[in-house]
Short mmCIF file of C-alpha atoms in Angstrom, two decimals:
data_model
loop_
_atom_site.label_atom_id
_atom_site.label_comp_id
_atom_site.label_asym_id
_atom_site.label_seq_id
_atom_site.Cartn_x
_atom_site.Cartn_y
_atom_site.Cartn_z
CA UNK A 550 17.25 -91.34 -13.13
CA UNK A 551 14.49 -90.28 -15.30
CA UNK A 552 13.93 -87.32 -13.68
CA UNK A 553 16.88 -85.74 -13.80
CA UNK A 554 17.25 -86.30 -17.53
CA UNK A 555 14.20 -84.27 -17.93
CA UNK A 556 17.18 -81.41 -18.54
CA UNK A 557 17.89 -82.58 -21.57
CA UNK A 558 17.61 -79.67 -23.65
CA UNK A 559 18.80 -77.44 -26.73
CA UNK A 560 18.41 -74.15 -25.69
CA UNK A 561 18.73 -71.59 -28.61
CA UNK A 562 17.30 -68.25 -27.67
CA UNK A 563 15.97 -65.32 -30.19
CA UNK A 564 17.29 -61.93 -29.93
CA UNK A 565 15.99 -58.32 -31.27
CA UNK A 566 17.37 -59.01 -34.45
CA UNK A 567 18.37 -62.87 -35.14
CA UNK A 568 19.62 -65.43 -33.10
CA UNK A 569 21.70 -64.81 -30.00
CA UNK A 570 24.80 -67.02 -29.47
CA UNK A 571 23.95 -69.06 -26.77
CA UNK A 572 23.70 -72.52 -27.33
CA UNK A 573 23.44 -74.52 -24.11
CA UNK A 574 23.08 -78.71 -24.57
CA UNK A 575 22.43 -80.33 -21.19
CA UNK A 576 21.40 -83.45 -22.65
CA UNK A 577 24.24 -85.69 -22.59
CA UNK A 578 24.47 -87.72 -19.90
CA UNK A 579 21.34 -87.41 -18.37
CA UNK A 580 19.77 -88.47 -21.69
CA UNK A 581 21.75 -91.55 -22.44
CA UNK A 582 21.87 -92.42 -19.36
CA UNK A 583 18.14 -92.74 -19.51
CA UNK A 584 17.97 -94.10 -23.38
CA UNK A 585 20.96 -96.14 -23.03
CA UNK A 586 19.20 -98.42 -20.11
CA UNK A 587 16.11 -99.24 -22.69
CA UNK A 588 16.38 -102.53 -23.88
CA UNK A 589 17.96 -104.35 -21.04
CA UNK A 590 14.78 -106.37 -20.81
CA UNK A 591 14.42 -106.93 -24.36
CA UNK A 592 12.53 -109.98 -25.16
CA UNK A 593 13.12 -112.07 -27.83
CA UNK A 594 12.76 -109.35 -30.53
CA UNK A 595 15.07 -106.78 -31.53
CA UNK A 596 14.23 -104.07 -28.76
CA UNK A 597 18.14 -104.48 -27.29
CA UNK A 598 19.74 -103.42 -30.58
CA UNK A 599 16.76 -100.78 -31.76
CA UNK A 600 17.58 -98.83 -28.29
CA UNK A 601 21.12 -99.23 -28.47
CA UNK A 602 21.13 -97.76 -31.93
CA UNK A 603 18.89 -95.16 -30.56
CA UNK A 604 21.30 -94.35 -27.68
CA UNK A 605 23.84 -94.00 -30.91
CA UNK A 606 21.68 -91.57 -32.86
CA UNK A 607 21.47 -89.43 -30.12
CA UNK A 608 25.07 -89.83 -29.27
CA UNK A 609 25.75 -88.49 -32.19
CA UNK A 610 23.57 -85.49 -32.69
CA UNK A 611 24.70 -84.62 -29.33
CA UNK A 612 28.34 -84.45 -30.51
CA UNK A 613 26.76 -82.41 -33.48
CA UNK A 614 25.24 -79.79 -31.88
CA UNK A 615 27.75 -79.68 -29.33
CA UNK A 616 30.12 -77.49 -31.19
CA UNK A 617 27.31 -75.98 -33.17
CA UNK A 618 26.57 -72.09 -32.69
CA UNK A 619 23.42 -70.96 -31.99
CA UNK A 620 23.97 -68.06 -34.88
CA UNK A 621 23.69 -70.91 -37.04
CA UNK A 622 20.65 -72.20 -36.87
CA UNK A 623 20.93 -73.81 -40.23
CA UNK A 624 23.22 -76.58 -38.53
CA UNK A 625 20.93 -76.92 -35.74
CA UNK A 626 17.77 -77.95 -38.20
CA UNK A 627 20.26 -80.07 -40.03
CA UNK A 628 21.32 -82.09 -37.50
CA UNK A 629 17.74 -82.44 -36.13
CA UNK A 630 16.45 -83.43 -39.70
CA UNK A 631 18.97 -85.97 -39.83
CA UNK A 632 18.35 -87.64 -36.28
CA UNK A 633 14.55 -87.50 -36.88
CA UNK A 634 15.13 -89.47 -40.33
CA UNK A 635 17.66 -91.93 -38.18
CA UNK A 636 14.43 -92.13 -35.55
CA UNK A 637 12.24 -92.67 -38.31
CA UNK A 638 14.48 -95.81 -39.74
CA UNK A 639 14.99 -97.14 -36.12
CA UNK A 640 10.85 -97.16 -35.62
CA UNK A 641 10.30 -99.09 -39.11
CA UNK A 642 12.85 -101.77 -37.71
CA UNK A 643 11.36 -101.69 -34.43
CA UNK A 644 9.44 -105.50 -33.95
CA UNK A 645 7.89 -104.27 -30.57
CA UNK A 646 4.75 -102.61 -31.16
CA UNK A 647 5.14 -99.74 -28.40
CA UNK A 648 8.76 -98.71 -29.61
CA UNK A 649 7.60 -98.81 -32.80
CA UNK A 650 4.73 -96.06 -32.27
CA UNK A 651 7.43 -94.24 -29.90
CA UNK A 652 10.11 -94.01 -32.45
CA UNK A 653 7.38 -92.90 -35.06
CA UNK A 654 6.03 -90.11 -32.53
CA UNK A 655 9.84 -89.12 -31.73
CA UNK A 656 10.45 -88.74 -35.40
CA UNK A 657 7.62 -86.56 -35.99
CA UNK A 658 8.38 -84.39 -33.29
CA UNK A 659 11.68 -83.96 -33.85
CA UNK A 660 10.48 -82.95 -37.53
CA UNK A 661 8.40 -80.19 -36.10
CA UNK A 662 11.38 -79.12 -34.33
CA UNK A 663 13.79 -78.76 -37.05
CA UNK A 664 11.63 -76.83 -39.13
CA UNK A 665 11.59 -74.10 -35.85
CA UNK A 666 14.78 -74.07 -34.71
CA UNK A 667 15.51 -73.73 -38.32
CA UNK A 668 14.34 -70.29 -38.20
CA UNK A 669 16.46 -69.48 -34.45
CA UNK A 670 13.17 -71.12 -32.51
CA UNK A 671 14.49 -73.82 -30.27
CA UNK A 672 11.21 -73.82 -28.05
CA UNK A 673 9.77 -77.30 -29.50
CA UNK A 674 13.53 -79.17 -30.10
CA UNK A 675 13.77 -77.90 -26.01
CA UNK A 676 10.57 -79.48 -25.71
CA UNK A 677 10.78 -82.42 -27.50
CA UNK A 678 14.04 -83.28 -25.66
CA UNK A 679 13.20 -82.95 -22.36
CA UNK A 680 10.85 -85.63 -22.89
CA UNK A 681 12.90 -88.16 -25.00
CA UNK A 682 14.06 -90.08 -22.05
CA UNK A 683 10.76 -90.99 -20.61
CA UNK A 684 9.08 -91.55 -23.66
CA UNK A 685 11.88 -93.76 -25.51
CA UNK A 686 13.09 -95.18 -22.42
CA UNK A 687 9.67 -96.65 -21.18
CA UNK A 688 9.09 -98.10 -24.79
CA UNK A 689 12.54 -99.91 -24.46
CA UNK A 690 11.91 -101.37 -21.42
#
């Protein structure tokens, strides 16, 4: 399952002179598919409900994007901002050690994206989605 939701992406591409309108978001069910399993062998901490609110976050800036255009890239670093900050909140809460350090690294990457594909660059949010599902899904199981 993992495997295939290595497509996860957010592909916004740069043309001659801005950003072409392509926007193409393959992440959807292949990526929360993978997230939404994490936590299913949640001790007795709060792993289950961290990963299920992850699975929301993305759910949501999913939906966002979704209709978003790629000449906008303004939206796109918006919506990234706001998921990292939601990723950010999710790792504080996080009791489990591992999820905790995953959530912080997700954050931060997802950071580094926003301030790129601010600018039309959507190499490190393709990146950094494509490997959201192994990454948050092994620290939720």
């Amino acid at each position: 399952m993992r495997d295939g939701a290595q497509v996860a992406t957010a592909d916004l591409t740069r043309a001659s002179g801005g950003v072409m309108a392509t926007a193409r978001l393959a992440a959807g069910a292949a990526l929360l598919m993978s997230v939404g399993a994490c936590g299913v062998l949640g001790g007795g901490d709060n792993t289950s409900q961290v990963c299920t609110d992850t699975k929301q976050a993305y759910q949501q800036y999913i939906t966002q994007v979704k209709g978003a255009s790629a000449a906008d890239p303004a939206v796109w670093k918006q919506a990234t901002d706001r998921l990292a900050g939601r990723i950010d909140g999710l790792g504080k809460k996080a009791e489990k050690k591992e999820l905790k350090k995953a959530l912080a690294d997700e954050a931060a990457r997802l950071r580094t994206a926003a301030a790129s594909v601010g600018t039309g660059d959507a190499a490190q949010l393709n990146a950094a989605m494509a490997g959201t599902p192994e990454r948050i899904g092994n620290a939720c199981s």
